[in-house]
PDB file of C-alpha atoms and ligand atoms in Angstrom:
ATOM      1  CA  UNK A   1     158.308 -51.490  73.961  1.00  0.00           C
ATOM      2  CA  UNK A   2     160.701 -48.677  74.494  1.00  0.00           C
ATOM      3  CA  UNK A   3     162.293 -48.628  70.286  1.00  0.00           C
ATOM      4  CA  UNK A   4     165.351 -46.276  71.692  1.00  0.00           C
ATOM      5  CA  UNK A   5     166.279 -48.683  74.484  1.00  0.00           C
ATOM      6  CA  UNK A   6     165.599 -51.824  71.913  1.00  0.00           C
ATOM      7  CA  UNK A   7     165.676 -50.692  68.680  1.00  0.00           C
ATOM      8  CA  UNK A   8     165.973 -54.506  67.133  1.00  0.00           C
ATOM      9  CA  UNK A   9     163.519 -55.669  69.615  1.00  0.00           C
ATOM     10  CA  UNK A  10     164.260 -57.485  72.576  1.00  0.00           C
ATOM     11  CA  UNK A  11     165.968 -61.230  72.184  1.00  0.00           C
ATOM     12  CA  UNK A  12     163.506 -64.130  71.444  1.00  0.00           C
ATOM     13  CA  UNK A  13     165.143 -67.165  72.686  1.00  0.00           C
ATOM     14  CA  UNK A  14     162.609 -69.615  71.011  1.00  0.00           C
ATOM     15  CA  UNK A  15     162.814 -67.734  67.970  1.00  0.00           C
ATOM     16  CA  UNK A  16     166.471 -67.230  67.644  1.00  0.00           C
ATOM     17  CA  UNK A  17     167.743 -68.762  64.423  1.00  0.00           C
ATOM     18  CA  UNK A  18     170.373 -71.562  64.641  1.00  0.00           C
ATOM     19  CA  UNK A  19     172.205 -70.864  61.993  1.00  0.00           C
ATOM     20  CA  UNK A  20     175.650 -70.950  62.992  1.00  0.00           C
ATOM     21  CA  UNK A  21     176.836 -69.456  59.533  1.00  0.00           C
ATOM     22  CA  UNK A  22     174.853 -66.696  59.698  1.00  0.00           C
ATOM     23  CA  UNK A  23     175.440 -65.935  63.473  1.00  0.00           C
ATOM     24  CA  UNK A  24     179.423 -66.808  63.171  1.00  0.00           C
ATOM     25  CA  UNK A  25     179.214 -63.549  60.300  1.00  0.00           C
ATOM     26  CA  UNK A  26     177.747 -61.458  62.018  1.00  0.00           C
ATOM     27  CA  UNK A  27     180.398 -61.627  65.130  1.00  0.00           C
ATOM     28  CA  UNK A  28     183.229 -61.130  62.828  1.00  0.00           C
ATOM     29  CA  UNK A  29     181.862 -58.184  61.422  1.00  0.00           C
ATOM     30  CA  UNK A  30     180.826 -56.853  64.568  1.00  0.00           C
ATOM     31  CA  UNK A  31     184.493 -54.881  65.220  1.00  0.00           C
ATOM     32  CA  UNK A  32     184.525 -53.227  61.633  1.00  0.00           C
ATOM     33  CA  UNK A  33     180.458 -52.615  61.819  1.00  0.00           C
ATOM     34  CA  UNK A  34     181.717 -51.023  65.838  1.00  0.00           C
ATOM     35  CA  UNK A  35     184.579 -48.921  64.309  1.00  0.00           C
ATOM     36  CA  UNK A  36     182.316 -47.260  61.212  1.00  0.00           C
ATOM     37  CA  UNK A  37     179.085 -46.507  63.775  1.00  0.00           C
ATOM     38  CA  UNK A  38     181.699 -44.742  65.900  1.00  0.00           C
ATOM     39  CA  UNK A  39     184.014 -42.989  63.338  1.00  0.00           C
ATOM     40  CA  UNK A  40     184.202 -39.466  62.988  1.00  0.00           C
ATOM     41  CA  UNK A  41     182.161 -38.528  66.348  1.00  0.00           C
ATOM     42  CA  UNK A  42     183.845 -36.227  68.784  1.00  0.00           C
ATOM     43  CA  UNK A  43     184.679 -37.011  72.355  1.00  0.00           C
ATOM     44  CA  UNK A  44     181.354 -34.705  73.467  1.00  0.00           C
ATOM     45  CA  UNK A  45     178.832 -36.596  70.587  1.00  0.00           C
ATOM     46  CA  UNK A  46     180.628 -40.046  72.424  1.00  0.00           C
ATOM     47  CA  UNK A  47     179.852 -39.064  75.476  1.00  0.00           C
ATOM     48  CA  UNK A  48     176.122 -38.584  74.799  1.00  0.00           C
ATOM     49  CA  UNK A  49     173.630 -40.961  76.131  1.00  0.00           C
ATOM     50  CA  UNK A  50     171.882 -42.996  73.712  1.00  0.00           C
ATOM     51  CA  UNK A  51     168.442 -42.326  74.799  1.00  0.00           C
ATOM     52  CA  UNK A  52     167.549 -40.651  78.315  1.00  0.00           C
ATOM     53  CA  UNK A  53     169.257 -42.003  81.347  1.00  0.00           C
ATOM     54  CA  UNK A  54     170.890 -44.480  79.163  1.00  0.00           C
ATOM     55  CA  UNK A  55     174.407 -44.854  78.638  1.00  0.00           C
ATOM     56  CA  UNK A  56     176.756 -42.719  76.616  1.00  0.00           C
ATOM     57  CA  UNK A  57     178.004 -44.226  73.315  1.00  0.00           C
ATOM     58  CA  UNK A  58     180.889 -44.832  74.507  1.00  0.00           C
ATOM     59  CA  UNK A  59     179.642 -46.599  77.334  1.00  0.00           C
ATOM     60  CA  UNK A  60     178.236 -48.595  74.907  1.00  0.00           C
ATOM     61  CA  UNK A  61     181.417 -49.613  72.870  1.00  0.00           C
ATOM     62  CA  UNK A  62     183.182 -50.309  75.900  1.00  0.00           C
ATOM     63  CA  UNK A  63     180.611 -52.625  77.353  1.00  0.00           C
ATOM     64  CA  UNK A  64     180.086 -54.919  74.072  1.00  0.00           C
ATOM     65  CA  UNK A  65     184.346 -55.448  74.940  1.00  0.00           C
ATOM     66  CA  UNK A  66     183.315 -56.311  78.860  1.00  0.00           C
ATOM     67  CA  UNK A  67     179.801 -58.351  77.346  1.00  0.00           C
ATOM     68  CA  UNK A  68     182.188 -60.244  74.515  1.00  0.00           C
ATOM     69  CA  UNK A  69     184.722 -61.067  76.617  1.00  0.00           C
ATOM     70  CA  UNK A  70     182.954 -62.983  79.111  1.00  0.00           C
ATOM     71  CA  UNK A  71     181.244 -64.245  76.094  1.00  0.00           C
ATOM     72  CA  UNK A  72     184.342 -65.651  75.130  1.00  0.00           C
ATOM     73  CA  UNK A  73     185.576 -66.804  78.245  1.00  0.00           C
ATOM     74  CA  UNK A  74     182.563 -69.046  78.907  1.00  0.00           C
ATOM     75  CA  UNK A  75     182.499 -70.389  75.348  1.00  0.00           C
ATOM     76  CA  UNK A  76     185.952 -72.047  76.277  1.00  0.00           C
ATOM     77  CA  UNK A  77     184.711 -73.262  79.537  1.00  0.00           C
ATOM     78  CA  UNK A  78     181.719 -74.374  77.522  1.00  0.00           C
ATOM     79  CA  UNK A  79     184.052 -76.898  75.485  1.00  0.00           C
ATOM     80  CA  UNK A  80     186.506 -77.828  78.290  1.00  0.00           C
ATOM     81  CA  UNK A  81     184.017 -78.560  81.365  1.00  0.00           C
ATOM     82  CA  UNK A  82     180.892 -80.568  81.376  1.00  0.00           C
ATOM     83  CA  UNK A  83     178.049 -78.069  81.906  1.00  0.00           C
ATOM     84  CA  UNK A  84     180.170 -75.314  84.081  1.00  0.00           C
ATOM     85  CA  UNK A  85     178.155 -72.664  85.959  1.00  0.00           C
ATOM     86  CA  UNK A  86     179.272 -69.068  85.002  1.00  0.00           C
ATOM     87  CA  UNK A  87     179.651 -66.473  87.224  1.00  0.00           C
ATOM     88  CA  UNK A  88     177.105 -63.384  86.405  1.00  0.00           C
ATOM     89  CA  UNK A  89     178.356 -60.029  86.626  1.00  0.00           C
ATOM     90  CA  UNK A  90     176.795 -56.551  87.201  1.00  0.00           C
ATOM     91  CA  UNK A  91     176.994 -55.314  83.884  1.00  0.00           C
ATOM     92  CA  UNK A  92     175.480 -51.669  84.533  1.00  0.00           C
ATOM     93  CA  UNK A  93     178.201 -51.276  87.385  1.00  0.00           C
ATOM     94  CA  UNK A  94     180.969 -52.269  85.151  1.00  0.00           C
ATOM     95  CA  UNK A  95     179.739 -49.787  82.788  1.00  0.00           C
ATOM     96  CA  UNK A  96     180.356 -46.591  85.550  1.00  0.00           C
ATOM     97  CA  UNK A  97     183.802 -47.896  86.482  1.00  0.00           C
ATOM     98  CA  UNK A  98     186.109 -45.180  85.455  1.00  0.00           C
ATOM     99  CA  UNK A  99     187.686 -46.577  82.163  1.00  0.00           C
ATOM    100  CA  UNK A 100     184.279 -47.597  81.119  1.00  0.00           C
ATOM    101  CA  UNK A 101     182.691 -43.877  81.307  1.00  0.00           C
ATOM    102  CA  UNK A 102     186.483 -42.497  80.245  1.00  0.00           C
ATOM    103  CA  UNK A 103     188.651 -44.356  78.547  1.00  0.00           C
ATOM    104  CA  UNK A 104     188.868 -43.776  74.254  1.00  0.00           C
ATOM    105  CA  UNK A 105     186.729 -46.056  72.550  1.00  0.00           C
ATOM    106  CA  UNK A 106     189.892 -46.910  70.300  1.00  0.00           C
ATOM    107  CA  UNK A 107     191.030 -49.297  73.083  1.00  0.00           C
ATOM    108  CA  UNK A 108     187.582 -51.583  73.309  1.00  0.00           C
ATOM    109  CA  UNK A 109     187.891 -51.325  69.219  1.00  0.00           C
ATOM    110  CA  UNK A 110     191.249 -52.960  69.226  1.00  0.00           C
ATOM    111  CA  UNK A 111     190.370 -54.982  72.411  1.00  0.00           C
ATOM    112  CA  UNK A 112     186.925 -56.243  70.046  1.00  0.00           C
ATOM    113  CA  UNK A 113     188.973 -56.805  66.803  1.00  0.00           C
ATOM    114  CA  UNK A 114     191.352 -59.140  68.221  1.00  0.00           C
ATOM    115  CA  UNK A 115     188.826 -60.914  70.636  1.00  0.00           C
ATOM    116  CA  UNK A 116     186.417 -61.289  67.716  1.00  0.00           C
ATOM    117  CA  UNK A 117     189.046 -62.776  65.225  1.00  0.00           C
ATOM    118  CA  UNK A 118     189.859 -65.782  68.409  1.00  0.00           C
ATOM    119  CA  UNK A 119     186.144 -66.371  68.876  1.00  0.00           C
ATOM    120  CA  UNK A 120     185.218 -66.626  65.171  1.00  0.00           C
ATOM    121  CA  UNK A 121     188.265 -68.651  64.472  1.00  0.00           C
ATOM    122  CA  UNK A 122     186.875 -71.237  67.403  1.00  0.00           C
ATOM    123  CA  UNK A 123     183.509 -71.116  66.658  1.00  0.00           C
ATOM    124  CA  UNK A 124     184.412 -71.792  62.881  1.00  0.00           C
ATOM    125  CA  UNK A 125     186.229 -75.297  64.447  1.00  0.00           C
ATOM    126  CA  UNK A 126     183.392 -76.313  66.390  1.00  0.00           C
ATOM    127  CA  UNK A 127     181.609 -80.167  65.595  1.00  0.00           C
ATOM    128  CA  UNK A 128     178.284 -80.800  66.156  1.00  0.00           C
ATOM    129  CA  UNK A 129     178.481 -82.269  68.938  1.00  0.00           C
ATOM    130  CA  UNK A 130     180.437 -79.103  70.456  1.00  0.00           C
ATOM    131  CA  UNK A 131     177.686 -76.969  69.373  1.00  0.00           C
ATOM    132  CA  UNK A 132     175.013 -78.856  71.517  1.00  0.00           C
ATOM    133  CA  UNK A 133     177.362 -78.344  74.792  1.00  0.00           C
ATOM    134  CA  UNK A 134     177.354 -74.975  77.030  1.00  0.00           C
ATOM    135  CA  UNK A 135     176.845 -73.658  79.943  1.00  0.00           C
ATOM    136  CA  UNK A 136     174.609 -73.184  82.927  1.00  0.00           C
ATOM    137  CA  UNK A 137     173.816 -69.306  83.795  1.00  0.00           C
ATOM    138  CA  UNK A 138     172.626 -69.264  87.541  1.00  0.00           C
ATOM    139  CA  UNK A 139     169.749 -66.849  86.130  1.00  0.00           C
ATOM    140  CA  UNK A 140     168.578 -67.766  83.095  1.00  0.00           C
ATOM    141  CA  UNK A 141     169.430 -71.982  82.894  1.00  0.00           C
ATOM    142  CA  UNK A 142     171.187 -73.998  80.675  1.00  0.00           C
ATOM    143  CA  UNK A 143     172.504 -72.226  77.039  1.00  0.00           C
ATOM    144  CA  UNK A 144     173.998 -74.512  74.157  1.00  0.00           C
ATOM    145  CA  UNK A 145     176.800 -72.808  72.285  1.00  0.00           C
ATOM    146  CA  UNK A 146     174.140 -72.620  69.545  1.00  0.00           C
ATOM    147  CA  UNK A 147     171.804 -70.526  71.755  1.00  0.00           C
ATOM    148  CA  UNK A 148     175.058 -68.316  72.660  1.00  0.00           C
ATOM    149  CA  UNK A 149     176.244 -67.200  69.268  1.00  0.00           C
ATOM    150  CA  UNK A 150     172.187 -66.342  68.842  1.00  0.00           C
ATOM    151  CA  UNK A 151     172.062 -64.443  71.916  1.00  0.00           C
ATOM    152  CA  UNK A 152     175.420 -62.692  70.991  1.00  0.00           C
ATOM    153  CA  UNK A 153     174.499 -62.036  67.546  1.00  0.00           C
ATOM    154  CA  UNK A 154     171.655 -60.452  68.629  1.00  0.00           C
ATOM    155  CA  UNK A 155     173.658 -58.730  71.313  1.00  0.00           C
ATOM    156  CA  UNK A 156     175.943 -57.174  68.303  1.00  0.00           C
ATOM    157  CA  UNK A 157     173.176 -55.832  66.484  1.00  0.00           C
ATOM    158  CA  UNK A 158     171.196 -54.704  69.664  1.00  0.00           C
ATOM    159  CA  UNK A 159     174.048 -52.328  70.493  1.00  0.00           C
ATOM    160  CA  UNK A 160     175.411 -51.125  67.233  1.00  0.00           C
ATOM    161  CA  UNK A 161     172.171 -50.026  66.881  1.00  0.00           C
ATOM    162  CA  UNK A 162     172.068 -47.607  69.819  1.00  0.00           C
ATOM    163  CA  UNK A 163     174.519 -46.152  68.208  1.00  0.00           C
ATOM    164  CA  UNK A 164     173.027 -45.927  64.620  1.00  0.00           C
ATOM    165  CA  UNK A 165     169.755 -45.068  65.485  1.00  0.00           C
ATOM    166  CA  UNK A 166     170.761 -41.838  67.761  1.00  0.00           C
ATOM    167  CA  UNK A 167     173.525 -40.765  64.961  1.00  0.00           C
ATOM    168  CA  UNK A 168     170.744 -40.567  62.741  1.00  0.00           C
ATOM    169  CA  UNK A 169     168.204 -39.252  65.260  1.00  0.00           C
ATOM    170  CA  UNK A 170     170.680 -36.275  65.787  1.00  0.00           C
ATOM    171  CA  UNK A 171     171.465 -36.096  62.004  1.00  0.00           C
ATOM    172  CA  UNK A 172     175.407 -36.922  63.064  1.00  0.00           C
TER     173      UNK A 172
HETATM  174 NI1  LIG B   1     174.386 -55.436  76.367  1.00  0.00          NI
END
């Protein structure tokens, strides 16, 4: 396994922990946790791919916005349809649209804060019975909201460390 490109490992669906607590905390820590692995790094350290032929850092901070907020989206369609199918998305070409390779990370900061604060304040809401609905990916199947926050928690930690792991790689 390549440790730059997954330096948590890669995401174990049968072993993801369903703890919702523990999940839920994560995601609202995620935007402060985003903000500290990015602070004090100049535009030319942002814009300095992660590992080789990866994308830049802040490539990276902008896509966990674009990830999230489909994330979010389909949690609400999750709880207000009865198994809806999502639409996937090409997340490597929404990553070399212009504001994605461009725009200041600052934006997808304030973009992830306020996201972050709506998801964890539904997620915190949700019944049991919520928990066991979802979604059905054309790709990958059907995903409870209990596999999502998993997958998403994982998805958190996956990315901030990209950014961790080459800051301290490059002594930054
Ligand atoms: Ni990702």
């Amino acid at each position: 396994m390549d440790s730059a490109r997954f330096p948590i490992g890669l995401f174990d669906r049968a072993a993801a922990s369903l703890d919702h607590k523990a999940a839920i905390a994560i995601l609202a820590a995620l935007p402060e946790n985003m903000r500290s692995a990015v602070s004090g790094l100049s535009d030319a350290q942002l814009d300095t791919p992660y590992r080789e032929g990866g994308w830049t850092l802040r490539q990276v901070v902008h896509h966990v916005a674009d990830s999230h907020g489909q994330a979010y989206a389909r949690t609400r369609m999750a709880l207000t349809e009865d198994w809806p199918v999502i639409k996937p998305y090409h997340e490597a070409l929404w990553a070399e649209l212009s504001d994605a390779r461009t725009a200041p990370v600052e934006l997808s900061l304030e973009l992830l804060a306020s996201l972050h604060a709506r998801w964890v304040l539904l997620l915190q809401s949700l019944t049991p019975e919520q928990w066991e609905r979802g979604y059905d990916h054309p790709e990958s199947g059907r995903h409870t909201l209990t596999q999502v926050v998993a997958l998403y928690d994982w998805h958190s930690r996956h990315h901030l460390a990209h950014i961790t792991s080459l800051r301290e790689r490059m002594g930054w």
